[in-house]
DNA sequence: ATGCACTGCGCC
DNA sequence: AAAGGGCGCAGTGCAT
């Protein structure tokens, strides 16, 4: 049984080609033609655990999903791994497609990555040098040979990492990132249960009935706009226009610095209250209203596209539908199918726990060894004031210096020197133009050329350089934490996915599956009778992630888990 | 008509 | 004196 198999689907039709490999990526025997790729893949998975090697999940796995009875166990996603390796090797942002990696290997001109479909620069068809399949291989190149060659080279680059611990962690990152590719493709395929009728009822309550004319302002929103106009003297203006709003308020003698809602909330005038309400409702209408439902949530499922590694910190991004910004109020519409339940689990206070584990600060680790970290922190260092403890720690992690936070930071520095030293060292590295890395070795982007110009000129050109340096310090300070939290979350996803696939079920249609993932929170859609088992699996996966990513640490990463019908009932 | 910068706000 | 990290998306207003 080959431990790895390179896989290339035929661009048209159900077939493909397979090439068994050893762990170093060396071919074991000749390639095989598979007239039915899904059947061949399924048969290979029955024989034993395979790590599938492919150019990218969206081209190799997504088309296969509808035809697979079971989900694949493991993969090595060349595009994602290429990006991790390039950053690790100090070549952040170099093209990462199969064709680009292959061209680098052969010393040929490297094709740029294609812009994402749907993005502004996306303009297919003018590319004659490379095939328009996003792999960016030149016409005539053998995709399977390229996959095999690039994979072997990636394995060589991974093996070349000198430090044993760093190499092991980076390999874990490669496996976890690749597992993320599986999860993302599966979640896009399965979709998040979405009750259009409930969504519609919520919108109608908040905004009034759906306007007959698309784009028209719903009744309650129009009423609010009219009230607002009256409150400001009756002259018509567009409440969506910042400049017109500022002018309308100024005409009544109210000087606003901006139209931000936190500023409006401090203005003692009826119009300010109305405008805040208008903005809240208008946002729901424009961002998650009927047009959104038509575009993204049809057939009982919300189907966004997830972008693994879309954020430099390793967090996921999404394309379309604002998947990672679903307003809390609309979570009412996320309801399990009849006979099914949602298991919703989120990591409590993930980032401060990550800081405690990263820095190995004994004192902070003690506060992170159990339940409420902020409570424990408050009891130890802030005379029981939980708000202060939370504010101070968040400020330390974000690089905040404003407000009354100075004394809190001083307390933290005194009590938790290792933890504060850790983030401050990361900030200094960033201010000096260096790069930092997550626990598993995801490396942050280097400063831009503009940044270097600006900071080098700082002494002569006033404060802009210094301000820019401090901004980069805040970025690297936060990066080490946010990216290490993303490491942990990816490990959690991978472990949870494996555990879900191992649960005994009557058939594929009865299998619990991940339907949502948002930085530190997962949602599993499961047949009701399996919900307890799923909850146990999530808890076990969280502890497994802790051990994998942070090893022997007293810090715990507890989950808040709820088994519910409706997502909105989870909190 | 289309692109871009900017503002503002939803989520973590 | 002020100084909070990361995103996606929609709307305005100006430039082309």
Coordinates of C-alpha atoms (C1' of nucleotides) in Angstrom, one line a residue:
Chain A
X1 CA 0.0 0.0 0.0
X2 CA 1.5 3.2 -1.1
X3 CA 1.5 5.8 1.7
X4 CA 0.8 8.6 -0.9
X5 CA -0.9 8.8 -4.3
X6 CA -0.6 11.7 -6.7
X7 CA -3.9 12.4 -8.3
X8 CA -4.8 14.4 -11.4
X9 CA -8.4 14.5 -12.6
X10 CA -9.1 14.6 -16.3
X11 CA -10.3 18.1 -17.1
X12 CA -13.4 16.7 -18.9
X13 CA -15.0 13.5 -17.8
X14 CA -15.0 11.3 -14.7
X15 CA -11.5 9.7 -15.1
X16 CA -8.1 10.7 -14.0
X17 CA -4.6 9.5 -13.4
X18 CA -2.9 8.2 -10.2
X19 CA 0.7 7.7 -9.3
X20 CA 1.6 5.9 -6.1
X21 CA 4.5 7.5 -4.2
X22 CA 6.7 6.7 -1.2
X23 CA 6.9 9.3 1.6
X24 CA 9.8 11.1 -0.1
X25 CA 7.7 11.4 -3.2
X26 CA 9.5 8.8 -5.3
X27 CA 7.2 7.0 -7.7
X28 CA 6.3 3.4 -6.8
X29 CA 5.7 1.8 -10.1
X30 CA 4.1 3.3 -13.2
X31 CA 1.2 5.7 -13.2
X32 CA -2.3 4.3 -13.5
X33 CA -5.2 5.4 -15.6
X34 CA -8.5 5.4 -13.8
X35 CA -11.6 5.6 -16.0
X36 CA -13.7 6.3 -12.9
X37 CA -11.6 8.4 -10.6
X38 CA -14.1 8.4 -7.7
X39 CA -14.3 4.6 -7.7
X40 CA -10.5 4.3 -7.9
X41 CA -10.0 6.7 -5.0
X42 CA -12.6 5.0 -2.9
X43 CA -11.0 1.6 -3.5
X44 CA -7.6 2.9 -2.5
X45 CA -9.0 4.4 0.7
X46 CA -10.5 1.0 1.6
X47 CA -7.1 -0.6 1.3
X48 CA -5.5 1.7 3.8
X49 CA -4.9 5.3 4.7
X50 CA -3.6 7.3 1.8
X51 CA -2.4 10.8 1.7
X52 CA -3.6 12.2 -1.6
X53 CA -1.3 14.6 -3.4
X54 CA -2.9 17.1 -5.7
X55 CA -2.3 20.5 -7.2
X56 CA -5.2 22.2 -5.4
X57 CA -8.3 21.1 -3.7
X58 CA -10.6 23.3 -5.7
X59 CA -9.6 21.6 -8.9
X60 CA -8.9 18.1 -7.6
X61 CA -11.2 17.5 -4.7
X62 CA -14.3 19.7 -5.2
X63 CA -15.3 18.0 -8.5
X64 CA -14.9 14.6 -6.9
X65 CA -17.0 15.2 -3.8
X66 CA -20.4 14.6 -5.3
X67 CA -19.3 11.2 -6.4
X68 CA -17.6 10.0 -3.2
X69 CA -19.5 7.9 -0.7
X70 CA -17.0 8.8 2.0
X71 CA -14.7 11.7 2.6
X72 CA -11.0 11.3 2.0
X73 CA -8.8 10.9 5.0
X74 CA -5.8 13.0 4.2
X75 CA -4.2 15.1 1.5
X76 CA -1.1 17.2 0.7
X77 CA -2.3 20.3 -1.1
X78 CA 0.6 21.5 -3.2
X79 CA -0.6 25.1 -3.6
X80 CA -1.2 25.7 0.1
X81 CA 2.1 24.0 1.0
X82 CA 4.0 25.9 -1.6
X83 CA 2.8 29.2 0.0
X84 CA 3.8 28.0 3.5
X85 CA 7.3 26.9 2.2
X86 CA 7.9 30.1 0.2
X87 CA 7.2 32.3 3.2
X88 CA 9.3 30.1 5.4
X89 CA 12.2 30.4 2.9
X90 CA 11.9 34.2 2.8
X91 CA 10.1 34.4 -0.5
X92 CA 6.7 35.5 0.8
X93 CA 4.2 36.1 -1.9
X94 CA 5.9 34.4 -4.8
X95 CA 3.5 32.6 -7.2
X96 CA 2.3 29.3 -5.7
X97 CA 0.4 27.5 -8.4
X98 CA 1.5 24.1 -9.6
X99 CA 2.8 25.7 -12.8
X100 CA 4.8 28.3 -10.8
X101 CA 6.4 25.7 -8.6
X102 CA 7.2 23.5 -11.5
X103 CA 8.7 26.4 -13.5
X104 CA 11.0 27.3 -10.5
X105 CA 12.0 23.7 -10.4
X106 CA 13.0 23.7 -14.0
X107 CA 14.5 27.1 -14.1
X108 CA 11.9 28.4 -16.4
X109 CA 10.0 31.8 -16.4
X110 CA 7.6 31.7 -13.5
X111 CA 3.9 32.4 -14.4
X112 CA 2.1 34.8 -12.0
X113 CA -0.8 33.4 -10.0
X114 CA -4.1 34.1 -11.7
X115 CA -6.4 36.5 -9.9
X116 CA -9.2 34.9 -8.0
X117 CA -12.3 34.3 -10.0
X118 CA -14.8 37.0 -9.4
X119 CA -12.2 39.5 -8.3
X120 CA -11.6 42.8 -10.0
X121 CA -8.6 41.9 -12.0
X122 CA -10.0 38.6 -13.1
X123 CA -9.9 38.6 -16.9
X124 CA -9.7 35.2 -18.3
X125 CA -8.8 34.5 -21.9
X126 CA -5.8 36.8 -22.5
X127 CA -3.3 34.3 -21.3
X128 CA -1.9 32.4 -24.2
X129 CA 1.4 31.3 -22.6
X130 CA -0.2 29.1 -19.9
X131 CA -3.3 26.9 -19.9
X132 CA -6.3 28.6 -18.4
X133 CA -7.0 26.0 -15.8
X134 CA -5.4 28.0 -12.9
X135 CA -2.7 25.4 -12.6
X136 CA -0.6 27.6 -14.8
X137 CA 1.2 24.8 -16.5
X138 CA 2.4 25.5 -20.0
X139 CA 0.4 23.6 -22.7
X140 CA 1.9 20.2 -23.3
X141 CA 3.3 19.8 -19.8
X142 CA 2.1 16.6 -18.1
X143 CA 0.2 17.7 -15.0
X144 CA 0.7 14.3 -13.2
X145 CA 4.5 14.6 -13.8
X146 CA 4.4 18.1 -12.5
X147 CA 2.5 17.1 -9.4
X148 CA 4.9 14.3 -8.7
X149 CA 8.0 16.5 -9.2
X150 CA 6.7 19.5 -7.2
X151 CA 5.6 17.2 -4.4
X152 CA 9.1 15.5 -4.2
X153 CA 10.7 18.9 -4.1
X154 CA 8.4 20.1 -1.3
X155 CA 9.2 17.0 0.7
X156 CA 12.9 17.7 0.1
X157 CA 12.5 21.3 1.3
X158 CA 10.6 20.1 4.4
X159 CA 13.3 17.6 5.2
X160 CA 15.9 20.4 4.9
X161 CA 14.6 22.3 7.9
X162 CA 17.4 21.9 10.3
X163 CA 15.9 22.0 13.7
X164 CA 14.2 18.8 14.6
X165 CA 11.4 20.4 16.6
X166 CA 10.8 23.2 14.0
X167 CA 10.7 20.6 11.3
X168 CA 8.2 18.4 13.1
X169 CA 6.0 21.5 13.8
X170 CA 6.2 22.7 10.2
X171 CA 5.2 19.2 9.0
X172 CA 2.3 19.4 11.3
X173 CA 1.4 22.8 9.8
X174 CA 1.6 21.3 6.3
X175 CA -0.8 18.5 7.3
X176 CA -3.2 20.7 9.1
X177 CA -3.3 23.3 6.4
X178 CA -4.0 20.5 3.9
X179 CA -6.7 19.1 6.2
X180 CA -8.2 22.6 6.1
X181 CA -8.4 22.3 2.3
X182 CA -10.5 19.2 2.7
X183 CA -12.8 20.8 5.3
X184 CA -13.3 23.9 3.3
X185 CA -14.2 22.0 0.1
X186 CA -16.6 19.8 2.1
X187 CA -18.3 22.7 3.9
X188 CA -18.8 24.6 0.6
X189 CA -20.3 21.4 -0.8
X190 CA -22.6 20.6 2.2
X191 CA -23.6 24.2 3.0
X192 CA -24.8 25.6 6.3
X193 CA -28.5 24.8 7.0
X194 CA -30.3 28.1 6.3
X195 CA -34.1 28.6 6.7
X196 CA -35.1 31.2 4.2
X197 CA -38.6 31.4 5.7
X198 CA -37.1 32.4 9.1
X199 CA -34.7 34.8 7.5
X200 CA -37.5 36.4 5.6
X201 CA -39.6 36.7 8.8
X202 CA -36.7 38.4 10.6
X203 CA -36.2 40.8 7.7
X204 CA -39.9 41.6 7.6
X205 CA -40.0 42.3 11.3
X206 CA -37.0 44.6 11.2
X207 CA -37.4 46.3 7.8
X208 CA -41.0 45.7 6.7
X209 CA -42.1 43.5 3.9
X210 CA -39.8 42.8 1.0
X211 CA -40.1 45.7 -1.5
X212 CA -41.7 44.8 -4.8
X213 CA -39.0 46.7 -6.7
X214 CA -35.5 45.3 -6.1
X215 CA -33.3 47.9 -4.5
X216 CA -36.1 50.0 -3.1
X217 CA -35.9 51.0 0.5
X218 CA -38.1 48.8 2.7
X219 CA -41.0 50.5 4.5
X220 CA -39.5 50.7 8.0
X221 CA -36.2 51.9 6.6
X222 CA -38.0 54.6 4.6
X223 CA -40.0 55.7 7.6
X224 CA -36.9 56.0 9.7
X225 CA -35.2 58.1 6.9
X226 CA -38.3 60.4 6.9
X227 CA -38.3 60.7 10.7
X228 CA -34.6 61.5 10.6
X229 CA -35.1 64.2 8.0
X230 CA -37.9 65.8 10.2
X231 CA -35.6 65.6 13.3
X232 CA -33.0 67.6 11.4
X233 CA -35.3 70.3 10.1
X234 CA -37.0 68.7 7.2
X235 CA -34.5 69.4 4.4
X236 CA -34.0 66.2 2.3
X237 CA -30.7 64.4 2.5
X238 CA -29.4 60.9 1.9
X239 CA -28.7 59.2 5.2
X240 CA -26.3 56.8 3.4
X241 CA -24.1 59.7 2.4
X242 CA -21.5 60.7 5.1
X243 CA -21.0 64.2 3.7
X244 CA -24.8 64.9 3.5
X245 CA -25.3 63.6 7.0
X246 CA -22.4 65.7 8.4
X247 CA -23.9 68.7 6.7
X248 CA -27.4 68.1 7.9
X249 CA -26.2 67.8 11.5
X250 CA -24.0 70.9 11.1
X251 CA -27.0 72.9 9.9
X252 CA -28.6 72.2 13.3
X253 CA -25.4 73.2 15.1
X254 CA -24.0 69.8 15.8
X255 CA -20.4 69.3 14.7
X256 CA -19.6 65.6 14.1
X257 CA -16.1 64.3 13.5
X258 CA -17.5 61.4 11.6
X259 CA -20.7 59.4 11.3
X260 CA -19.4 56.4 13.2
X261 CA -22.1 55.0 15.4
X262 CA -20.0 55.1 18.6
X263 CA -19.7 58.8 18.1
X264 CA -23.4 59.3 17.3
X265 CA -24.2 57.4 20.5
X266 CA -22.6 60.2 22.5
X267 CA -24.6 62.9 20.8
X268 CA -27.6 64.0 22.8
X269 CA -30.1 64.7 20.0
X270 CA -33.1 62.6 18.8
X271 CA -31.6 62.6 15.2
X272 CA -28.5 60.8 16.4
X273 CA -30.5 58.0 17.9
X274 CA -32.5 57.7 14.7
X275 CA -29.4 57.6 12.6
X276 CA -27.8 54.9 14.6
X277 CA -31.0 52.8 14.3
X278 CA -31.1 53.6 10.6
X279 CA -27.6 52.5 10.1
X280 CA -28.1 49.2 12.0
X281 CA -31.1 48.3 9.9
X282 CA -29.7 49.5 6.6
X283 CA -26.6 47.4 7.2
X284 CA -28.8 44.3 7.6
X285 CA -30.7 45.1 4.5
X286 CA -27.7 45.8 2.3
X287 CA -25.4 43.1 3.6
X288 CA -27.7 40.2 4.6
X289 CA -31.1 41.1 3.2
X290 CA -33.2 39.6 0.4
X291 CA -30.6 40.2 -2.3
X292 CA -28.1 38.3 -0.2
X293 CA -30.5 35.4 0.3
X294 CA -31.2 35.2 -3.4
X295 CA -27.5 35.1 -4.1
X296 CA -26.1 32.9 -1.4
X297 CA -28.8 31.0 0.5
X298 CA -30.9 29.0 -1.8
X299 CA -32.3 25.5 -1.5
X300 CA -32.1 25.5 2.3
X301 CA -28.3 26.0 2.5
X302 CA -25.9 28.9 2.7
X303 CA -23.0 28.1 0.4
X304 CA -20.1 30.5 0.7
X305 CA -16.6 29.8 -0.6
X306 CA -13.9 29.5 2.1
X307 CA -10.4 30.5 1.4
X308 CA -7.9 28.4 3.4
X309 CA -4.9 30.5 4.4
X310 CA -6.7 33.6 3.0
X311 CA -5.4 35.7 5.8
X312 CA -1.6 36.0 6.3
X313 CA -2.0 34.8 9.9
X314 CA -3.5 31.5 8.6
X315 CA -7.0 32.4 9.4
X316 CA -9.5 31.6 6.7
X317 CA -11.1 34.2 4.6
X318 CA -14.2 33.8 2.5
X319 CA -15.3 34.9 -0.9
X320 CA -18.9 35.8 -1.4
X321 CA -21.7 36.0 1.1
X322 CA -19.7 37.4 4.0
X323 CA -19.5 33.9 5.5
X324 CA -17.4 35.0 8.4
X325 CA -19.5 38.0 9.3
X326 CA -23.0 36.6 9.7
X327 CA -24.7 39.0 12.1
X328 CA -25.7 37.4 15.3
X329 CA -29.3 38.3 14.9
X330 CA -29.5 36.3 11.7
X331 CA -28.2 33.1 13.3
X332 CA -31.9 32.5 14.1
X333 CA -32.1 31.3 10.5
X334 CA -29.5 28.6 11.0
X335 CA -31.6 25.6 12.0
X336 CA -30.8 21.9 12.0
X337 CA -32.7 19.6 9.6
X338 CA -35.6 17.6 11.2
X339 CA -34.1 14.9 13.3
X340 CA -30.7 16.6 13.3
X341 CA -29.0 18.9 15.7
X342 CA -26.2 21.5 15.7
X343 CA -23.2 21.0 18.0
X344 CA -21.7 24.5 18.4
X345 CA -18.3 24.8 20.1
X346 CA -16.1 27.8 20.6
X347 CA -12.8 28.1 22.2
X348 CA -13.0 30.2 25.3
X349 CA -10.5 33.1 25.5
X350 CA -8.3 31.4 22.9
X351 CA -5.8 34.1 22.2
X352 CA -4.7 34.9 25.8
X353 CA -4.4 31.1 26.3
X354 CA -2.2 31.0 23.2
X355 CA -0.1 33.7 24.6
X356 CA 0.3 31.8 27.9
X357 CA 1.3 28.6 26.1
X358 CA 3.7 30.4 23.6
X359 CA 5.5 32.4 26.2
X360 CA 5.6 29.7 28.8
X361 CA 4.9 32.3 31.4
X362 CA 4.3 30.3 34.5
X363 CA 2.1 32.8 36.2
X364 CA -0.1 33.4 33.1
X365 CA -0.2 29.7 32.5
X366 CA -1.7 29.2 36.0
X367 CA -4.5 31.6 35.1
X368 CA -5.0 29.6 31.9
X369 CA -5.1 26.2 33.5
X370 CA -8.8 26.2 34.1
X371 CA -12.1 27.9 33.5
X372 CA -12.4 31.7 33.2
X373 CA -8.9 33.1 32.4
X374 CA -9.9 36.7 32.9
X375 CA -11.5 35.9 36.3
X376 CA -8.3 34.1 37.4
X377 CA -6.2 37.0 36.1
X378 CA -8.3 39.5 37.9
X379 CA -8.1 37.5 41.2
X380 CA -4.3 37.4 40.9
X381 CA -3.4 40.8 39.6
X382 CA -6.4 43.1 39.4
X383 CA -8.1 43.0 42.8
X384 CA -10.9 40.9 41.3
X385 CA -11.7 43.5 38.5
X386 CA -12.4 41.2 35.6
X387 CA -13.0 44.1 33.1
X388 CA -9.6 45.6 33.9
X389 CA -7.9 42.2 33.5
X390 CA -9.5 41.6 30.1
X391 CA -8.9 45.2 28.9
X392 CA -5.2 45.0 29.9
X393 CA -4.5 41.6 28.4
X394 CA -6.3 42.5 25.1
X395 CA -4.4 45.7 25.0
X396 CA -1.1 43.9 25.4
X397 CA -2.0 41.5 22.6
X398 CA -3.1 44.3 20.2
X399 CA -0.5 46.9 21.1
X400 CA -3.0 49.3 22.5
X401 CA -1.6 52.3 24.3
X402 CA -4.5 54.7 24.4
X403 CA -7.0 55.3 27.1
X404 CA -6.3 54.4 30.7
X405 CA -4.5 51.3 29.8
X406 CA -1.0 52.3 30.8
X407 CA -1.3 51.2 34.5
X408 CA -2.9 47.9 33.5
X409 CA 0.0 47.2 31.2
X410 CA 2.5 48.0 34.0
X411 CA 0.7 45.6 36.3
X412 CA 0.9 42.9 33.6
X413 CA 4.6 43.6 32.9
X414 CA 5.3 43.2 36.6
X415 CA 3.3 40.1 37.1
X416 CA 3.8 38.3 33.8
X417 CA 7.2 39.3 32.6
X418 CA 7.7 36.3 30.3
X419 CA 4.3 36.8 28.5
X420 CA 4.7 40.6 28.1
X421 CA 8.3 40.1 27.1
X422 CA 7.2 37.7 24.4
X423 CA 4.8 40.1 22.7
X424 CA 7.1 43.1 23.2
X425 CA 10.0 41.1 21.5
X426 CA 7.7 40.3 18.6
X427 CA 6.8 44.0 18.3
X428 CA 10.4 45.1 18.3
X429 CA 11.2 42.6 15.6
X430 CA 8.5 44.0 13.5
X431 CA 9.5 47.6 14.1
X432 CA 13.0 46.7 13.1
X433 CA 11.8 45.3 9.8
X434 CA 12.1 41.6 10.7
X435 CA 9.6 38.8 10.4
X436 CA 8.0 36.6 13.0
X437 CA 6.4 33.2 12.9
X438 CA 3.6 31.3 14.5
X439 CA 4.1 28.3 16.8
X440 CA 4.0 25.9 13.9
X441 CA 6.2 28.1 11.6
X442 CA 3.8 30.2 9.5
X443 CA 6.0 33.2 8.7
X444 CA 4.5 36.7 8.4
X445 CA 5.1 38.9 5.4
X446 CA 8.2 41.1 5.3
X447 CA 7.8 44.9 5.3
X448 CA 6.9 46.4 1.9
X449 CA 9.4 48.5 0.0
X450 CA 7.3 51.6 0.8
X451 CA 7.6 50.8 4.4
X452 CA 11.4 50.6 4.2
X453 CA 11.6 53.9 2.4
X454 CA 9.4 55.5 5.0
X455 CA 11.2 54.2 8.1
X456 CA 14.7 54.8 6.7
X457 CA 13.7 58.4 6.1
X458 CA 12.1 58.6 9.6
X459 CA 14.9 60.7 11.2
X460 CA 14.7 63.4 8.5
X461 CA 11.1 63.1 7.4
X462 CA 9.3 63.7 10.7
X463 CA 7.0 61.2 12.4
X464 CA 5.5 59.2 9.5
X465 CA 8.3 56.6 9.6
X466 CA 8.1 56.2 13.3
X467 CA 4.3 55.8 13.2
X468 CA 4.7 53.3 10.4
X469 CA 7.3 51.3 12.4
X470 CA 5.0 51.2 15.4
X471 CA 2.1 50.0 13.2
X472 CA 4.2 47.2 12.0
X473 CA 5.2 46.4 15.5
X474 CA 1.5 46.1 16.4
X475 CA 1.1 43.8 13.4
X476 CA 3.9 41.4 14.4
X477 CA 3.0 41.6 18.0
X478 CA -0.5 40.4 17.1
X479 CA 0.7 38.0 14.4
X480 CA 2.5 35.7 16.7
X481 CA -0.7 35.2 18.7
X482 CA -3.3 35.3 16.0
X483 CA -1.3 33.0 13.8
X484 CA -0.6 30.5 16.6
X485 CA -4.3 30.5 17.5
X486 CA -4.9 29.7 13.8
X487 CA -2.4 26.9 14.1
X488 CA -4.4 25.5 17.0
X489 CA -7.7 25.9 15.3
X490 CA -6.5 24.1 12.1
X491 CA -5.2 21.3 14.3
X492 CA -8.6 21.2 16.0
X493 CA -10.4 21.0 12.6
X494 CA -8.1 18.2 11.4
X495 CA -8.6 16.2 14.5
X496 CA -12.3 16.8 14.7
X497 CA -12.8 15.9 11.0
X498 CA -10.9 12.6 11.5
X499 CA -13.0 11.8 14.6
X500 CA -16.3 12.6 13.0
X501 CA -15.4 10.3 10.0
X502 CA -14.6 7.5 12.5
X503 CA -17.9 7.6 14.2
X504 CA -20.0 4.5 13.5
X505 CA -23.0 5.5 11.3
X506 CA -25.6 3.6 9.3
X507 CA -24.6 5.2 6.1
X508 CA -22.9 8.2 4.5
X509 CA -26.1 10.3 4.6
X510 CA -26.2 9.9 8.4
X511 CA -22.6 11.1 9.1
X512 CA -22.1 14.2 11.2
X513 CA -20.3 16.9 9.3
X514 CA -18.7 20.3 9.8
X515 CA -20.9 23.1 8.5
X516 CA -19.2 26.2 9.8
X517 CA -15.8 27.3 11.1
X518 CA -15.1 30.8 12.2
X519 CA -11.6 31.3 13.7
X520 CA -12.2 29.8 17.1
X521 CA -15.6 28.3 16.6
X522 CA -17.0 25.2 14.9
X523 CA -20.5 24.0 14.1
X524 CA -21.3 20.3 13.4
X525 CA -24.6 19.2 11.8
X526 CA -25.4 15.8 13.2
X527 CA -28.2 13.3 13.5
X528 CA -29.7 13.9 16.9
X529 CA -28.8 10.5 18.3
X530 CA -25.1 11.2 17.6
X531 CA -24.9 14.6 19.2
X532 CA -23.4 13.5 22.4
X533 CA -20.7 11.6 20.6
X534 CA -20.0 14.6 18.5
X535 CA -19.7 16.8 21.6
X536 CA -17.2 14.3 23.0
X537 CA -15.3 14.3 19.7
X538 CA -15.0 18.1 19.7
X539 CA -13.7 18.1 23.3
X540 CA -11.2 15.4 22.5
X541 CA -10.1 17.2 19.3
X542 CA -9.4 20.4 21.3
X543 CA -7.2 18.5 23.7
X544 CA -5.5 16.7 20.9
X545 CA -4.8 20.1 19.2
X546 CA -3.3 21.5 22.4
X547 CA -0.9 18.5 22.6
X548 CA 0.1 18.6 19.0
X549 CA 0.7 22.4 18.8
X550 CA 1.9 23.3 22.2
X551 CA 3.1 19.9 23.6
X552 CA 3.6 19.7 27.3
X553 CA 1.9 22.9 28.6
X554 CA -0.2 23.4 31.7
X555 CA -2.5 25.7 29.6
X556 CA -5.8 24.3 28.8
X557 CA -8.0 25.2 25.8
X558 CA -11.6 24.6 27.1
X559 CA -14.5 24.7 24.7
X560 CA -17.9 26.1 25.3
X561 CA -20.2 23.6 23.7
X562 CA -23.9 23.7 23.1
X563 CA -26.2 21.2 21.5
X564 CA -29.0 23.1 19.9
X565 CA -31.6 23.2 17.1
X566 CA -30.8 26.7 16.2
X567 CA -27.4 28.4 16.0
X568 CA -28.8 31.5 17.8
X569 CA -29.5 29.4 20.9
X570 CA -25.8 28.5 21.4
X571 CA -24.9 31.6 23.3
Chain B
dA1 C1' -19.9 52.9 -17.6
dT2 C1' -16.1 51.5 -14.7
dG3 C1' -12.4 51.7 -11.3
dC4 C1' -10.6 53.4 -7.0
dA5 C1' -10.2 55.4 -2.4
dC6 C1' -12.6 56.1 1.5
dT7 C1' -15.9 55.4 5.2
dG8 C1' -18.2 52.5 8.1
dC9 C1' -19.6 48.2 10.2
dG10 C1' -20.4 43.1 10.6
dC11 C1' -17.5 39.1 12.5
dC12 C1' -13.3 37.0 15.2
Chain C
dA1 C1' -1.4 64.6 21.7
dA2 C1' -2.7 60.3 20.2
dA3 C1' -1.3 56.1 19.4
dG4 C1' -5.8 48.4 19.0
dG5 C1' -4.7 43.2 15.4
dG6 C1' -7.1 40.6 11.2
dC7 C1' -10.7 40.3 7.5
dG8 C1' -15.3 41.1 3.5
dC9 C1' -18.7 43.9 1.8
dA10 C1' -21.7 47.9 0.4
dG11 C1' -22.3 52.6 -0.4
dT12 C1' -20.7 57.3 -1.7
dG13 C1' -18.0 60.4 -4.4
dC14 C1' -14.6 61.4 -7.5
dA15 C1' -11.5 60.1 -11.4
dT16 C1' -11.1 58.2 -15.8

